[in-house]
Short mmCIF file of C-alpha atoms in Angstrom, two decimals:
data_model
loop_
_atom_site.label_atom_id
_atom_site.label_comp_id
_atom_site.label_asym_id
_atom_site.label_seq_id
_atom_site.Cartn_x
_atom_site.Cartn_y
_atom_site.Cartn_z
CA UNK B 1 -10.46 -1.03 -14.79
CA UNK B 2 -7.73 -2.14 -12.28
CA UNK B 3 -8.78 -4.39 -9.79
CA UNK B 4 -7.08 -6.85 -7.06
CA UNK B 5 -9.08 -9.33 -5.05
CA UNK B 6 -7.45 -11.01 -1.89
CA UNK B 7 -10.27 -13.47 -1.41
CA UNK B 8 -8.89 -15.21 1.76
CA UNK B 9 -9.98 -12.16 4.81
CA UNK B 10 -8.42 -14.60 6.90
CA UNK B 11 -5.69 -17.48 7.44
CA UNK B 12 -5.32 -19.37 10.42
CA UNK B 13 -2.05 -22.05 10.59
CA UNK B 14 -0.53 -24.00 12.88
CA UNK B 15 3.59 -22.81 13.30
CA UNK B 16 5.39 -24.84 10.61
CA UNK B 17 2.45 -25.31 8.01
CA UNK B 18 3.34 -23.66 4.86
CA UNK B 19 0.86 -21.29 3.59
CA UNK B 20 -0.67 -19.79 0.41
CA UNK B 21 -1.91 -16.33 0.13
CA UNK B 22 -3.83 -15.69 -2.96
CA UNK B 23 -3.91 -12.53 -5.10
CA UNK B 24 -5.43 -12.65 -8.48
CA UNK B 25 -5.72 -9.30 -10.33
CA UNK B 26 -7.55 -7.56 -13.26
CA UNK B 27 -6.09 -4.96 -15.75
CA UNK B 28 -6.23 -4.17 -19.65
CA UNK B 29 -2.59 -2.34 -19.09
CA UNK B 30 0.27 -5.15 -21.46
CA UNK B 31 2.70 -3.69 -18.98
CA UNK B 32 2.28 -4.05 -15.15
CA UNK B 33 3.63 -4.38 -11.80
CA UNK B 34 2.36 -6.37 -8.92
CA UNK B 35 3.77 -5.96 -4.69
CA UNK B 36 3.23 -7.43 -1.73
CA UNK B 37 3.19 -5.66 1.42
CA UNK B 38 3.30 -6.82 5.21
CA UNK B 39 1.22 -4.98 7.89
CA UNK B 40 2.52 -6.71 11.53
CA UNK B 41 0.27 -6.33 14.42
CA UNK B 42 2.69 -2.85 14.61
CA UNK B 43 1.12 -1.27 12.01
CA UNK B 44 3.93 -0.43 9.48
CA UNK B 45 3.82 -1.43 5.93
CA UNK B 46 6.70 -3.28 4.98
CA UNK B 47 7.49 -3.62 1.48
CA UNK B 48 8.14 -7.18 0.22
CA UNK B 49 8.52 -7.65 -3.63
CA UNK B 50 7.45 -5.89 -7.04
CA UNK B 51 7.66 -8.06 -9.96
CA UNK B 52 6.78 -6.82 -13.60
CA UNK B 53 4.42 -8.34 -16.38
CA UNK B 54 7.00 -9.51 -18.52
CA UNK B 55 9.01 -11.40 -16.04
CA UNK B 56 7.72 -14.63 -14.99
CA UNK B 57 9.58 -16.31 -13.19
CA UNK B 58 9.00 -17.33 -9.74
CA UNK B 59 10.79 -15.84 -6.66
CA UNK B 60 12.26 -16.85 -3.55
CA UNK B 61 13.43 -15.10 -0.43
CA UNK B 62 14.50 -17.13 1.97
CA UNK B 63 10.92 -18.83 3.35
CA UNK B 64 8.97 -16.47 1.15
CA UNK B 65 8.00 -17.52 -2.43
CA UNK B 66 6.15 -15.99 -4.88
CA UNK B 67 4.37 -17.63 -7.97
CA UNK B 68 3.57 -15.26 -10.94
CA UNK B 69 1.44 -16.45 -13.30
CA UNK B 70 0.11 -14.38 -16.40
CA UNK B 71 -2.44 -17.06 -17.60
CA UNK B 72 -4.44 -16.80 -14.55
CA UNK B 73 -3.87 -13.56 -13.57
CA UNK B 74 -2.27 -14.44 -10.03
CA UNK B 75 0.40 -13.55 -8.15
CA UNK B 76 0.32 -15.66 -4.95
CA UNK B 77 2.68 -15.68 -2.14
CA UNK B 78 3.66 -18.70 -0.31
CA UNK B 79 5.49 -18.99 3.06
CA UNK B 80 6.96 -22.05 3.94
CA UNK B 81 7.56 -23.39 7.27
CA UNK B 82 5.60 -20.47 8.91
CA UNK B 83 6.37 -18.96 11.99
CA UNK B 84 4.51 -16.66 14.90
CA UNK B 85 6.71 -13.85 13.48
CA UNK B 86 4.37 -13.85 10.19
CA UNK B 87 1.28 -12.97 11.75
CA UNK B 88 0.13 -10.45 9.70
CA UNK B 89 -1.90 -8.54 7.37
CA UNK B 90 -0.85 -9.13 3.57
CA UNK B 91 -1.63 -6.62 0.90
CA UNK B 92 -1.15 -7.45 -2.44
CA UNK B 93 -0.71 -4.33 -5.31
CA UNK B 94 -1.17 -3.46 -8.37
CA UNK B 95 0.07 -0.75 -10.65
CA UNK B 96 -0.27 0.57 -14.33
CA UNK B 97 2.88 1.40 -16.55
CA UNK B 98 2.27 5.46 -16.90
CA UNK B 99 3.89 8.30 -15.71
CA UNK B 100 0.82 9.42 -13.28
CA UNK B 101 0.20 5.38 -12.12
CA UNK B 102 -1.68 4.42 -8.85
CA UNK B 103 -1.46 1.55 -6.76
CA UNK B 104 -4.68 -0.97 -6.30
CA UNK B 105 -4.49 -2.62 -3.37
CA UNK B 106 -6.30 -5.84 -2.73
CA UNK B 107 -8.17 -5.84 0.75
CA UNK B 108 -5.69 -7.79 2.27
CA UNK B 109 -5.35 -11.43 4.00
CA UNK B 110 -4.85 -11.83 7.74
CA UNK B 111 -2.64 -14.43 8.39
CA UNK B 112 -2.83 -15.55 12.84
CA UNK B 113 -0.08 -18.27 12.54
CA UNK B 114 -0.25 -19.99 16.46
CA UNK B 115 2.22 -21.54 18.14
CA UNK X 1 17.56 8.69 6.60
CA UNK X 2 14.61 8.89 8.45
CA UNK X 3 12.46 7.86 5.50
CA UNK X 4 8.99 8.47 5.24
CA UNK X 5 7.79 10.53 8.57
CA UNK X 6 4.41 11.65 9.53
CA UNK X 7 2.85 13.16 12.40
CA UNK X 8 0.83 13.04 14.65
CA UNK X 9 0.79 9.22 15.50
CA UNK X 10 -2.64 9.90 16.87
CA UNK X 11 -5.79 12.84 16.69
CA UNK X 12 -9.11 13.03 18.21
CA UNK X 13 -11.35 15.64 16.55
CA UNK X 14 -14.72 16.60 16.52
CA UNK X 15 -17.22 17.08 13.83
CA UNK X 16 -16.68 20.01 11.57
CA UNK X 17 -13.15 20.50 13.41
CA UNK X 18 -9.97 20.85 10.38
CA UNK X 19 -6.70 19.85 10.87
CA UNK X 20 -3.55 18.91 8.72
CA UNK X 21 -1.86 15.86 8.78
CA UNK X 22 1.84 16.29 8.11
CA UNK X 23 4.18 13.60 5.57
CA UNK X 24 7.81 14.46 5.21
CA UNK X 25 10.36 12.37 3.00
CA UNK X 26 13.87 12.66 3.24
CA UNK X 27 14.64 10.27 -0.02
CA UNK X 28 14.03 13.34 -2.74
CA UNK X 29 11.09 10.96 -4.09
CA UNK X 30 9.33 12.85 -6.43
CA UNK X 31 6.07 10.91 -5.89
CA UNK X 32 4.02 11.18 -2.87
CA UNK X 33 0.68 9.93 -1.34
CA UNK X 34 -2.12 9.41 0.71
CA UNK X 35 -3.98 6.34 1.79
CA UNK X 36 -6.60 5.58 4.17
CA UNK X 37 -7.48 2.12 5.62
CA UNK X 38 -10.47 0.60 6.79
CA UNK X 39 -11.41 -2.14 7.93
CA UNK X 40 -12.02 -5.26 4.91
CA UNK X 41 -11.04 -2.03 2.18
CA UNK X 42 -7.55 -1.95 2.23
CA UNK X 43 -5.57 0.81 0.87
CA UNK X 44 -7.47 3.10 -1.03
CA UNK X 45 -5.77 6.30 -2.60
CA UNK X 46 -7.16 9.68 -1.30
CA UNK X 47 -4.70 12.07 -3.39
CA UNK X 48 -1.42 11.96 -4.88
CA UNK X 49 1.77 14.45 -6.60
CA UNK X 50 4.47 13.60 -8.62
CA UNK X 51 6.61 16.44 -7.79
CA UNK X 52 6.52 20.37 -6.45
CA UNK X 53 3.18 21.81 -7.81
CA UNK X 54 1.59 18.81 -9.32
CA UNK X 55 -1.34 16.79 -7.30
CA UNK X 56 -4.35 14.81 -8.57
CA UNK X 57 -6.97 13.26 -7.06
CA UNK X 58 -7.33 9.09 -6.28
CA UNK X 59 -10.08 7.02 -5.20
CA UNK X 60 -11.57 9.13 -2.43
CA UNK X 61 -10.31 12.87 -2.34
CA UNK X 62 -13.66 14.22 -0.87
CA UNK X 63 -13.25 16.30 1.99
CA UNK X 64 -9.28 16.32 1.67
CA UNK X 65 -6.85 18.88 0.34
CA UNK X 66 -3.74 18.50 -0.47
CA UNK X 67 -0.17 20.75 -1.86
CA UNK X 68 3.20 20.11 -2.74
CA UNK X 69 4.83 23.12 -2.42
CA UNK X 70 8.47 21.41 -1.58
CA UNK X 71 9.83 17.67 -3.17
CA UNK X 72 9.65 16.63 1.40
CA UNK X 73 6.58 17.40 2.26
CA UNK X 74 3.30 16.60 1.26
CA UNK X 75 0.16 17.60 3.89
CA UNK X 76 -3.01 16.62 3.68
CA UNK X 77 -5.43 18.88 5.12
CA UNK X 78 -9.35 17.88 6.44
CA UNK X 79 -11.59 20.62 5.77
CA UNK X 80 -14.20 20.03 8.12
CA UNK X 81 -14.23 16.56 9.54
CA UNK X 82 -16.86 14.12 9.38
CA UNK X 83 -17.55 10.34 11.44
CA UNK X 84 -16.87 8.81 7.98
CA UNK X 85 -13.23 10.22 7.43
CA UNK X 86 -12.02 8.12 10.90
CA UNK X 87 -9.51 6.05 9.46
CA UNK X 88 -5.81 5.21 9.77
CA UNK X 89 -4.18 7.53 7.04
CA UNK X 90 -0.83 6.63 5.73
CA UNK X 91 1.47 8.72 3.60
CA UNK X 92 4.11 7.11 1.16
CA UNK X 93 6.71 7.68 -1.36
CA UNK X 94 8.63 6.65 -4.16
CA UNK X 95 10.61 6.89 -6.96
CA UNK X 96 9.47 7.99 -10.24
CA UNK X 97 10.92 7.53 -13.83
CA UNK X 98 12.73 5.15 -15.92
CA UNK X 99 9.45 4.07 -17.30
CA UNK X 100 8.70 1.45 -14.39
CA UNK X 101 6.44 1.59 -11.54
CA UNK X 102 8.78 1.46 -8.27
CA UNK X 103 7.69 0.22 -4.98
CA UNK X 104 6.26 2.71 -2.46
CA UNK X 105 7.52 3.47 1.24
CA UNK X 106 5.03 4.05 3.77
CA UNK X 107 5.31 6.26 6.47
CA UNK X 108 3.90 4.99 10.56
CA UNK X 109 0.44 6.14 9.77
CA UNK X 110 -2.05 8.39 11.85
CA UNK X 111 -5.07 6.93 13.76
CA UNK X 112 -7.70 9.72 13.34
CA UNK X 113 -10.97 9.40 14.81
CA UNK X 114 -14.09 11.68 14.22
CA UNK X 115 -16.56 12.19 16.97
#
C-alpha cells in the first residue's frame, strides 16, 4: 500500500526562522516519485517539485530546500529565512511508476509564519 | 493557455439535487482527475482517465460519475447529492508517458456544499 503521512497539522514561526516540513512515505513500488504542493490562503495548488527514487540528491530553489532521503523514507522540505508570503498549506505526494499511477497525498502541514 | 479551468467557483445544492461540475484543459494532457478536500484528509482521488474513453475509479468514486469523451474536458457529475459529498473538488492534469510519473496541474477548485 501507498501511504504519505504529514505528521506536523500545523507550524507556527516567527518571519525569518527557517522551517522544516516533514513528509515521510510508504510504498513497495523500486521506482517512485515524490511532490510538494503549496495551497496559499487563495486556494490554488501550486506545484513545487517532483523528484524520483533513484535520484538523491538534495534540491534547492532559491529559499526552498528539499532533503530526499531513501533510508528513511522522507522527503522533507525546508524553507529558510521564512517569510509572511509562505503561509500556507503544504501537501506532500506520492506516486507509483505505472502507466494508470495515482497520486497519495499526505494530509498536509499548515504553516502561519507571523510577522 | 488558460491551463486547467473549472467551473463553477461555487454551488449550493440540496439533498438528492444532481449537478455536473465542469474541468477543461487546454495543455492536450492525456491524464485527468478529480480530487476532493476535507478538512485534516487532504487530497483524496475520486476518479481519474488517461485519455478519450478510458476512466477508473480512485479512492472515493461513490456517488460520482465521470466521462471523457474529448482529450479537454473531463466532468464529473453528482448523482444525487448527499451532506457528506460537501467538499472543495479540484480537477487536474498532466502529462502521461515516457515511463515517469509527471507533476499534476490543478485547476481553482469548486466549493460545493450539500444542505
Amino acid at each position: 500500500a501507498q501511504k504519505v503521512t504529514q505528521a506536523q497539522t500545523e507550524i507556527s514561526v516567527v518571519e525569518k526562522e527557517d522551517v522544516t516540513l516533514d513528509c515521510v512515505y510508504e510504498t513497495r513500488d523500486t521506482t517512485y516519485y515524490l511532490f510538494w504542493y503549496k495551497q496559499p490562503p487563495s486556494g490554488e495548488l501550486v506545484f513545487l517539485i517532483r523528484r524520483n527514487s533513484f535520484d538523491e540528491q538534495n534540491e534547492i530553489s532559491g529559499r526552498y530546500s528539499w532533503n530526499f532521503q531513501k533510508s528513511t523514507s522522507s522527503f522533507n522540505f525546508t524553507i529558510t529565512a521564512s517569510q509572511v508570503v509562505d503561509s500556507a498549506v503544504y501537501f506532500c505526494a506520492l506516486s507509483g511508476p505505472v502507466f494508470f499511477n495515482k497520486f497519495y497525498f499526505g494530509s498536509g502541514t499548515k504553516l502561519n509564519v507571523k510577522p | 493557455n488558460a491551463g486547467v479551468t473549472q467551473t463553477p467557483k461555487f454551488q449550493v445544492l440540496k439533498t438528492g439535487q444532481s449537478m455536473t461540475l465542469q474541468c477543461a484543459q487546454d495543455m492536450n494532457h492525456e491524464y485527468m482527475s478529480w480530487y476532493r478536500q476535507d478538512p485534516g484528509m487532504g487530497l483524496r482521488l475520486i476518479h481519474y482517465s488517461v485519455g478519450a474513453g478510458i476512466t477508473d475509479q480512485g479512492e472515493v468514486p461513490n456517488g460520482y460519475n465521470v466521462s471523457r469523451s474529448t482529450t479537454e474536458d473531463f466532468p464529473l457529475r453528482l448523482l444525487s447529492a448527499a451532506p457528506s459529498q460537501t467538499s472543495v473538488y479540484f480537477c487536474a492534469s498532466r502529462v502521461l508517458g515516457g515511463g515517469q510519473a509527471y507533476e499534476q496541474y490543478f485547476g481553482p477548485g469548486t466549493r460545493l456544499t450539500v444542505t
